[in-house]
Short mmCIF file of C-alpha atoms and ligand atoms in Angstrom, two decimals:
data_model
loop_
_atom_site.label_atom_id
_atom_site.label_comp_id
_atom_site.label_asym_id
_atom_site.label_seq_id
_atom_site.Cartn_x
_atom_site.Cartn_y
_atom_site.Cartn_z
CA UNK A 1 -5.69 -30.42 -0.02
CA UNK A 2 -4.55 -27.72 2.51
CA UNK A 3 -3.45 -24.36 1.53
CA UNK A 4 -1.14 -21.91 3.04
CA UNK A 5 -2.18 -18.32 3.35
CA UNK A 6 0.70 -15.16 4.66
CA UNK A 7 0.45 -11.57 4.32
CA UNK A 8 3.03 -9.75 3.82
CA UNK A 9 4.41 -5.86 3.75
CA UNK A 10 3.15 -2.92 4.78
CA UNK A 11 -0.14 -3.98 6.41
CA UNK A 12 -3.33 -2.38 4.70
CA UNK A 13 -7.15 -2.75 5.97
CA UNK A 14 -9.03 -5.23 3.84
CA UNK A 15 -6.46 -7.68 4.18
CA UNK A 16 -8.78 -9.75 7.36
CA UNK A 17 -11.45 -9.87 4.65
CA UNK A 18 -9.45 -11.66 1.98
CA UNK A 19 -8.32 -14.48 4.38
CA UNK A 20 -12.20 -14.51 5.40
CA UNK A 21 -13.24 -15.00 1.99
CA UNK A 22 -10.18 -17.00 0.99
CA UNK A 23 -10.90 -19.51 4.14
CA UNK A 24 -14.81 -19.77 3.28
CA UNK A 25 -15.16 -21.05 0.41
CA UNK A 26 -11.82 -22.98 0.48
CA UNK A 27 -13.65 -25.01 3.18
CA UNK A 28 -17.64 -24.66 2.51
CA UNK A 29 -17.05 -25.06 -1.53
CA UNK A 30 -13.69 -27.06 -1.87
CA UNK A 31 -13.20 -28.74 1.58
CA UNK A 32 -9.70 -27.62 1.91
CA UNK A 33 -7.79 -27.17 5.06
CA UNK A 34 -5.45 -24.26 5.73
CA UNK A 35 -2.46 -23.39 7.75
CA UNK A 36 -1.54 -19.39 8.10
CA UNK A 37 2.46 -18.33 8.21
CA UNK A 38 2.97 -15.67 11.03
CA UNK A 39 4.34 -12.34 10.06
CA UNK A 40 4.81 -12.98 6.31
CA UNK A 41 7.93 -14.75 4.70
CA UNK A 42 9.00 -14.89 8.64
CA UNK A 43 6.23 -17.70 9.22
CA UNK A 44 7.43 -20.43 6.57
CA UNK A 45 11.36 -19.57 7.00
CA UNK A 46 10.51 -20.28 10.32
CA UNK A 47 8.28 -22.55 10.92
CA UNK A 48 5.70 -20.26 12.78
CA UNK A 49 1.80 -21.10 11.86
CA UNK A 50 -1.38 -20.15 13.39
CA UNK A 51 -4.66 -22.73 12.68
CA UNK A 52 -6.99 -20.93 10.16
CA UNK A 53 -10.80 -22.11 10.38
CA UNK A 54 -14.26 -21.10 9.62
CA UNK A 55 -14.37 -19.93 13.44
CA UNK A 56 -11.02 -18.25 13.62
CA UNK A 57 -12.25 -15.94 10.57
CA UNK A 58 -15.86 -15.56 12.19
CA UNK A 59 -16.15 -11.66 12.23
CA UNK A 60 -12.72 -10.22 11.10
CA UNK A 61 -14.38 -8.58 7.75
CA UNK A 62 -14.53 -5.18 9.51
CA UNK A 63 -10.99 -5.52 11.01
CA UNK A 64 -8.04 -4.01 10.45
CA UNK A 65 -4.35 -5.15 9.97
CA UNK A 66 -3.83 -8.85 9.68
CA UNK A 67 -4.97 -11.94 12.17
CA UNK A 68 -1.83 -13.46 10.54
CA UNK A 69 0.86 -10.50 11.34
CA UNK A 70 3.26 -8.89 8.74
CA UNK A 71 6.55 -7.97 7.94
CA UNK A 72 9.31 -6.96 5.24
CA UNK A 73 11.30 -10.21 6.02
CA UNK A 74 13.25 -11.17 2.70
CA UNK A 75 14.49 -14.72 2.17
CA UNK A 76 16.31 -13.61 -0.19
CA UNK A 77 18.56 -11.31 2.42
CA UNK A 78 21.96 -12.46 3.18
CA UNK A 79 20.57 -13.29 7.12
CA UNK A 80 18.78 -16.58 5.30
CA UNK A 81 22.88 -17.08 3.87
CA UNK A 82 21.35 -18.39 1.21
CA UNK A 83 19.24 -21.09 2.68
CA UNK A 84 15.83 -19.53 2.64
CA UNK A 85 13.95 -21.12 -0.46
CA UNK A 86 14.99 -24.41 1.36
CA UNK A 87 13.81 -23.66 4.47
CA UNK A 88 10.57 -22.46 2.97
CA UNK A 89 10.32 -25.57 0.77
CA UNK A 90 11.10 -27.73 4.16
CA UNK A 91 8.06 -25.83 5.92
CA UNK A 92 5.69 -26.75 2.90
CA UNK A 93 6.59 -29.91 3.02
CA UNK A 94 6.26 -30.42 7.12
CA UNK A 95 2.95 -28.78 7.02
CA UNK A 96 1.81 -30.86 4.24
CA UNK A 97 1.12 -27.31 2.16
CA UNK A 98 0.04 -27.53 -1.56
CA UNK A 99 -0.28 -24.24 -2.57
CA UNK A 100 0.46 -21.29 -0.69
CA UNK A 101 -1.51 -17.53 -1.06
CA UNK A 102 0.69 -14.63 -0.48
CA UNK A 103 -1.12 -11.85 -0.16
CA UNK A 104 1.27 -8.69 -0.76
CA UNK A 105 2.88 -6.03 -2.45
CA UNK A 106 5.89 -5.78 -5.21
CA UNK A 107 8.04 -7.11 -2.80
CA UNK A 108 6.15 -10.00 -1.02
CA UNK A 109 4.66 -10.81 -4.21
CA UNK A 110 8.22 -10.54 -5.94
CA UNK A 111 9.53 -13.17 -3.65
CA UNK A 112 6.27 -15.44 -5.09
CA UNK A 113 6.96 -15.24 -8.54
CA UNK A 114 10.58 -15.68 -8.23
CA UNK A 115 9.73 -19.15 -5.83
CA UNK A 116 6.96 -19.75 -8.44
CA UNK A 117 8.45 -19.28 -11.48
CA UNK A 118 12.27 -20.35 -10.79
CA UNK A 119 11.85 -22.83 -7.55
CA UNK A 120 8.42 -24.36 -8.73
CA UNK A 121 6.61 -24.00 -5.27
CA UNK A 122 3.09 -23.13 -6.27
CA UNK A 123 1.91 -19.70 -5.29
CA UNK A 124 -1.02 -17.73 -6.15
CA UNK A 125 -0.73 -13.78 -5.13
CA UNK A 126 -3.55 -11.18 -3.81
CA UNK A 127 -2.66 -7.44 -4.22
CA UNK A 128 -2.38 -5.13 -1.36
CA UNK A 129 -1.43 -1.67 -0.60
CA UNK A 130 -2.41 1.29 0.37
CA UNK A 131 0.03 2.99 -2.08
CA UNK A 132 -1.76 1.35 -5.10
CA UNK A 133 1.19 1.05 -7.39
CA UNK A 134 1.22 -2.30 -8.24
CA UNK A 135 1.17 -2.92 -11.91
CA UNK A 136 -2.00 -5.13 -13.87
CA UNK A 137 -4.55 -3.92 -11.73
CA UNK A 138 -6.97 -0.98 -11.54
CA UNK A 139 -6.42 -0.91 -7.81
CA UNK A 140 -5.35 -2.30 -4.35
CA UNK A 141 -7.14 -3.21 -1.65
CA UNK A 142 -6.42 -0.74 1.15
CA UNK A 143 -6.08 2.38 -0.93
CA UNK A 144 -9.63 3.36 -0.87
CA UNK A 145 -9.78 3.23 3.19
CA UNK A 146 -6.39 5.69 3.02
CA UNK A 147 -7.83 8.25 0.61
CA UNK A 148 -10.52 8.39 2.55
CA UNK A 149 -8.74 8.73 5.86
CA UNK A 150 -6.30 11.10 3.93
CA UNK A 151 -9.23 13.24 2.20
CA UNK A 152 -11.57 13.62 6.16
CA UNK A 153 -8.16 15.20 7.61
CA UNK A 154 -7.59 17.61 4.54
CA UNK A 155 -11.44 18.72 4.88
CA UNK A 156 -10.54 19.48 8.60
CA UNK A 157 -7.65 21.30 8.14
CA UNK A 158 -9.42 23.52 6.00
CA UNK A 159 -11.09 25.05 8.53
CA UNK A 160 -8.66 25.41 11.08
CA UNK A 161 -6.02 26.62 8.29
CA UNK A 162 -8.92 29.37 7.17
CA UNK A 163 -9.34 30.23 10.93
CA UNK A 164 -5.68 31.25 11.32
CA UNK A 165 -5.14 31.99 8.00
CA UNK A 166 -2.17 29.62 7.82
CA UNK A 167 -0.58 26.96 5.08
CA UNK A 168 -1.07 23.93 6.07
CA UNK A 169 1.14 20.88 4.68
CA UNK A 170 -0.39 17.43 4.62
CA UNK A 171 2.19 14.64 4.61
CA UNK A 172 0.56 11.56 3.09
CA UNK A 173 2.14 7.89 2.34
CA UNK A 174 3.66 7.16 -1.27
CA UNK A 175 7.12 6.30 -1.74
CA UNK A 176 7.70 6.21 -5.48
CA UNK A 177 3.83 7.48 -6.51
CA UNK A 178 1.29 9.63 -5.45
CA UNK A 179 -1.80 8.10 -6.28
CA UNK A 180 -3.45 9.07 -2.32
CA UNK A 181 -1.41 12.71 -2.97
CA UNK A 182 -3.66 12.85 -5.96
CA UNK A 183 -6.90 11.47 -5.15
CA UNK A 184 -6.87 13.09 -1.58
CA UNK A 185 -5.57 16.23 -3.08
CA UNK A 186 -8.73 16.69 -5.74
CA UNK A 187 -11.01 15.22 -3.32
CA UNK A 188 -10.51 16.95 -0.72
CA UNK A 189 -9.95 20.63 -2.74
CA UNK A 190 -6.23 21.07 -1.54
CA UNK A 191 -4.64 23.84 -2.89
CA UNK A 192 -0.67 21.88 -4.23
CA UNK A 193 -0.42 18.59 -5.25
CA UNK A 194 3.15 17.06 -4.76
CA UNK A 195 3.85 13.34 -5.75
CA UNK A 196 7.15 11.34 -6.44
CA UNK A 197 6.66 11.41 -10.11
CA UNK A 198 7.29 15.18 -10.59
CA UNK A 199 9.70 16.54 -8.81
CA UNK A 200 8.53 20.29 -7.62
CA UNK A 201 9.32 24.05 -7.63
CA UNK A 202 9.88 25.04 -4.58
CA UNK A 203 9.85 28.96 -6.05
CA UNK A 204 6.27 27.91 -8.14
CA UNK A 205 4.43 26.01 -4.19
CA UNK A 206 5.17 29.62 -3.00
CA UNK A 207 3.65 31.88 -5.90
CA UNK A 208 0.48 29.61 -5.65
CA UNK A 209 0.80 29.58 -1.29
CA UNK A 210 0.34 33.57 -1.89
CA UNK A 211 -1.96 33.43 -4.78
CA UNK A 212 -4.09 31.53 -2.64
CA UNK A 213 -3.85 34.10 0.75
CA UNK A 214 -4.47 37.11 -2.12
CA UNK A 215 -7.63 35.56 -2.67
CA UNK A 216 -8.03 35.48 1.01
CA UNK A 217 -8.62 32.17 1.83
CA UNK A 218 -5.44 29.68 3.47
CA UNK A 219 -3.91 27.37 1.45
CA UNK A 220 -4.02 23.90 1.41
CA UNK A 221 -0.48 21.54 0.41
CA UNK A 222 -0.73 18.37 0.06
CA UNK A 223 2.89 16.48 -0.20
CA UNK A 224 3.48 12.64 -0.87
CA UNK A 225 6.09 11.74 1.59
CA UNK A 226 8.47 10.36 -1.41
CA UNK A 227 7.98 13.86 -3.34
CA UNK A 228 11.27 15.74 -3.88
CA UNK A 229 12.33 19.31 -5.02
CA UNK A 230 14.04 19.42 -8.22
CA UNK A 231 16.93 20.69 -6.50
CA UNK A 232 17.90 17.74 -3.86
CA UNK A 233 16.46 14.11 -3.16
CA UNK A 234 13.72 12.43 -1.68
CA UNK A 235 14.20 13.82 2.49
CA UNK A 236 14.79 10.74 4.53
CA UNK A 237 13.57 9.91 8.32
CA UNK A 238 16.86 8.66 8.83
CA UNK A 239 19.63 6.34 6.75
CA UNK A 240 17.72 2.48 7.48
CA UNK A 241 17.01 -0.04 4.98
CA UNK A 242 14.34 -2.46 5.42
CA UNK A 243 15.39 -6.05 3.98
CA UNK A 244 14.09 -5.14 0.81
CA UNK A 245 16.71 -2.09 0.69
CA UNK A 246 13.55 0.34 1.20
CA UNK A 247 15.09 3.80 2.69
CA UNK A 248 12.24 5.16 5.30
CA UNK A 249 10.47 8.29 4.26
CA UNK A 250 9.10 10.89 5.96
CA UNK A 251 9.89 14.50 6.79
CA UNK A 252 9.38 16.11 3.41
CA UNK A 253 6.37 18.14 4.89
CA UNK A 254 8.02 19.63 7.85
CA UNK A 255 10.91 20.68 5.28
CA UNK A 256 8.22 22.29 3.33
CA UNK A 257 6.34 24.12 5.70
CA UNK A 258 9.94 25.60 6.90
CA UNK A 259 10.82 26.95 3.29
CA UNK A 260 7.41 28.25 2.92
CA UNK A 261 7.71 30.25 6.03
CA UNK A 262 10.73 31.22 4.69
CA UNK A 263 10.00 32.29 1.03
CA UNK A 264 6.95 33.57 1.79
CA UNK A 265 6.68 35.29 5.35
CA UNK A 266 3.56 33.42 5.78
CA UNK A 267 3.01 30.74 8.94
CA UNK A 268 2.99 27.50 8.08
CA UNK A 269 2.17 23.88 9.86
CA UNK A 270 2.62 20.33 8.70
CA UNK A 271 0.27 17.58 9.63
CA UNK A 272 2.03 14.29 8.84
CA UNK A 273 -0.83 11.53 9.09
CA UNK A 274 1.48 8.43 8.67
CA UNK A 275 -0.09 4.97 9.62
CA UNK A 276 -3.32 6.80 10.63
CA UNK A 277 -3.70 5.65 6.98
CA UNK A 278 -3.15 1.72 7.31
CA UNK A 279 -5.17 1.30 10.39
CA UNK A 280 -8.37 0.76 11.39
CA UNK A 281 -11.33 -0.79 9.25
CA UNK A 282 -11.64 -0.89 5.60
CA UNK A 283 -14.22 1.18 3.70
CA UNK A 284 -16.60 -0.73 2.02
CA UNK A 285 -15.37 -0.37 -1.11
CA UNK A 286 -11.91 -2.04 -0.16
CA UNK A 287 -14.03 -5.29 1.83
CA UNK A 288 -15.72 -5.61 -1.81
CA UNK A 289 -12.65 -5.63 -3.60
CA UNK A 290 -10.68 -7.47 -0.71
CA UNK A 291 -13.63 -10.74 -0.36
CA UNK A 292 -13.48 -10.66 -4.29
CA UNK A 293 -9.93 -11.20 -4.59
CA UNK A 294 -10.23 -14.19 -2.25
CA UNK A 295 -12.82 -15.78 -3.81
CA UNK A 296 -10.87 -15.07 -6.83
CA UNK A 297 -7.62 -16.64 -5.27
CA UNK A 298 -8.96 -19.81 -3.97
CA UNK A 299 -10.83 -20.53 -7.25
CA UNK A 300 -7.27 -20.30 -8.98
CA UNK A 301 -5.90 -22.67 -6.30
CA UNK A 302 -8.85 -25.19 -6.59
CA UNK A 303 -7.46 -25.37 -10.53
CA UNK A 304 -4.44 -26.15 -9.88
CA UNK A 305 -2.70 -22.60 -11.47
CA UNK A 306 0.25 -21.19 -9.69
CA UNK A 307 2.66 -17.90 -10.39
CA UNK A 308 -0.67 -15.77 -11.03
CA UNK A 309 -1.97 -13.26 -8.94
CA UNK A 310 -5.79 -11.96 -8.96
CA UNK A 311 -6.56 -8.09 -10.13
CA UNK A 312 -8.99 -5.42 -11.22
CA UNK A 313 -9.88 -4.88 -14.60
CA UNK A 314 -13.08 -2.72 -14.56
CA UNK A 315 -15.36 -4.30 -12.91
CA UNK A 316 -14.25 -7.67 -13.74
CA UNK A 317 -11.66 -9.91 -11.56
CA UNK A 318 -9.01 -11.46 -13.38
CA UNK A 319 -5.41 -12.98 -13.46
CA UNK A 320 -1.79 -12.18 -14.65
CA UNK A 321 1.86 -13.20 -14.06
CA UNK A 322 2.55 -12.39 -10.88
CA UNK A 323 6.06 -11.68 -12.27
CA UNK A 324 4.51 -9.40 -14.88
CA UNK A 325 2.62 -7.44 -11.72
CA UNK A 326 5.99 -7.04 -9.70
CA UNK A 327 8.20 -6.00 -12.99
CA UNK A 328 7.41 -2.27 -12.46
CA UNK A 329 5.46 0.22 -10.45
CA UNK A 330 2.14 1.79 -11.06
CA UNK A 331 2.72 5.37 -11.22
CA UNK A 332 0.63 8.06 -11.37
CA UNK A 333 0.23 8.50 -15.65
CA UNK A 334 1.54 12.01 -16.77
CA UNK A 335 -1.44 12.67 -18.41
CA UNK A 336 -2.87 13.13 -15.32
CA UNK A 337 -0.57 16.05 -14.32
CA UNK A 338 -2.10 17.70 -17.41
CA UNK A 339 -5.11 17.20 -16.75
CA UNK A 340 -4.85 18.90 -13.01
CA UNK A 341 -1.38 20.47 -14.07
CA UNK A 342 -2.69 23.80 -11.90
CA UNK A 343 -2.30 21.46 -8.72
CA UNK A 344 0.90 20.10 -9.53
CA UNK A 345 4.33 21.52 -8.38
O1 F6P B 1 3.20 -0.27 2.47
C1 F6P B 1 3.53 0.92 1.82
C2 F6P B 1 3.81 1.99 2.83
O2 F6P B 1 2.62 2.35 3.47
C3 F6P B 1 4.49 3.21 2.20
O3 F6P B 1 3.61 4.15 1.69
C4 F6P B 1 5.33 3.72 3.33
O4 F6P B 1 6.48 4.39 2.85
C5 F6P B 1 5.74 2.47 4.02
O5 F6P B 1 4.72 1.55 3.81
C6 F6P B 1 5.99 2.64 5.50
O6 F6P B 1 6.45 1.43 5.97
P1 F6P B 1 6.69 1.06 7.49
O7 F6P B 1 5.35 0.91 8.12
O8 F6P B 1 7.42 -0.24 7.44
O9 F6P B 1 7.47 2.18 8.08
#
């Protein structure tokens, strides 16, 4: 038996420790062999592999990114004319593949239902990303190590936003939901919550900006980089798609520092913490989840189940459709916006 492993997407930390886990007991329990694909759905349209062993994944648990690379490569995109399914189905087949982890987000994981469920190529999925919006599971690997990352920088720019007695604007990741916005936001006491869900008042951010300095203290906005006013869209780093038709973000917090200066006569700085978020080493609450989900992954390999993907429920790990994971986002739940509606623009 040999099994292919490829991550794919954004890359998130924890994602070393699921091809640890996954490679472990694949070869101490099962006695499988594996082949990694390079760079995600790049590596089997390609043909590109690296050799994946008990001694290539000898201490990567505390490493971030991905020993096997990543990208947004599509087969579906018109540059594979068509001709990517075959070409992945060819690279199975030369590498003598029987089942094939893909360990991703909505859109790597998309591409493994679809393959799965319409081409028959067996595929069982691990869920990653930082953003944690992907549906039938409690969470992602990943996210943990960027709410912490995000929630340490808000704490610090407390005090130098207290010492000048300036707003400052966090920028954190989230395209279409704010789940690090929120959990940053509360953890780390900011002041304005802003996530893709709901778009915001520019008018109401400035009443609570100079609530906050009447109280004498400097506020604190936190801003999901896909977060919009209600009047205009989501502000755009410039007009690229990735394959997946992805537009790239960024930007909405130097906007909003600018029309708080504005409204409100008050100085105002943006901090925009970008990929400081995906790097490094995973907490230890993602290398939990992440060595779970690839003991979890292999076991659903070993009997013989394709099209599934492994996920949170509680405390328990468990499997659904991959399909049924990729139909829709996980967004942040609008009771939540009730329940810290004060926050919320
Ligand atoms: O993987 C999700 C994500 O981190 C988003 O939050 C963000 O918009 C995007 O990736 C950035 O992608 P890239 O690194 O390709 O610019």
């Amino acid at each position: 038996m040999r099994v292919g492993v490829l991550t794919g997407g954004g890359d998130c930390p924890g994602l070393n420790a699921v091809i640890r886990a996954i490679v472990r007991k694949g070869v101490q329990e099962y006695g499988y062999d594996f082949t990694g694909f390079r760079d995600g759905w790049r590596g089997p349209l390609e043909g590109v592999t690296v050799p994946l062993s008990i001694p290539v994944v000898r201490g990567i648990l505390p490493r971030g990114g991905t020993i096997l690379g990543s990208s947004r490569t599509n087969p579906f995109d018109a540059e594979y004319a068509g001709q990517g399914v075959r070409r992945i189905r060819d690279s199975l087949a030369t590498y003598g593949i029987d089942s094939l982890i893909t360990i991703g987000g909505e859109d790597t994981l998309g591409v493994a239902a679809t393959l799965s469920d319409e081409y028959g190529i067996p595929c069982v999925g691990v869920p990653k990303t930082i953003d944690n919006d992907l549906s039938g599971t409690d969470y992602t690997f990943g996210f943990d190590t960027a709410v912490g990352i995000a929630t340490e920088a808000i704490d610090r720019l407390h005090t130098t936003a207290e010492s000048h007695m300036r707003v400052l604007v966090v920028e954190v990741m989230g395209r279409h939901a704010g789940w690090i916005a929120l959990h940053s936001g509360l953890a780390g006491g900011a002041n304005v919550i802003l996530i893709p869900e709901q778009r915001f008042d520019t008018d109401q951010v400035c009443e609570w900006v100079t609530s906050r300095f009447r109280a004498s203290y400097a506020p604190i906005v936190v801003v999901a980089e896909g977060a919009a006013p209600a009047t205009g869209g989501m502000i755009l780093k410039d007009d690229s798609h990735d394959s997946f038709g992805h537009v790239r973000l960024s930007g909405v917090g130097e906007w909003l520092a600018k029309e708080i200066e504005r409204r409100t006569g008050k100085e105002a700085r943006t901090t925009v913490l970008g990929h400081v978020q995906r790097g490094g080493t995973p907490s230890a609450f993602d290398r939990w989840l992440a060595t779970r989900f690839g003991l979890h992954a292999i076991d659903a390999v070993h009997e013989g189940v394709s099209g599934v993907m492994v996920a949170l429920r509680g405390t328990d790990i468990v499997r659904v459709p991959i399909s049924e994971a990729t139909a829709r986002l996980k967004t942040v739940d609008p009771a939540l916006y009730a329940e810290a509606g004060v926050f919320f623009g």
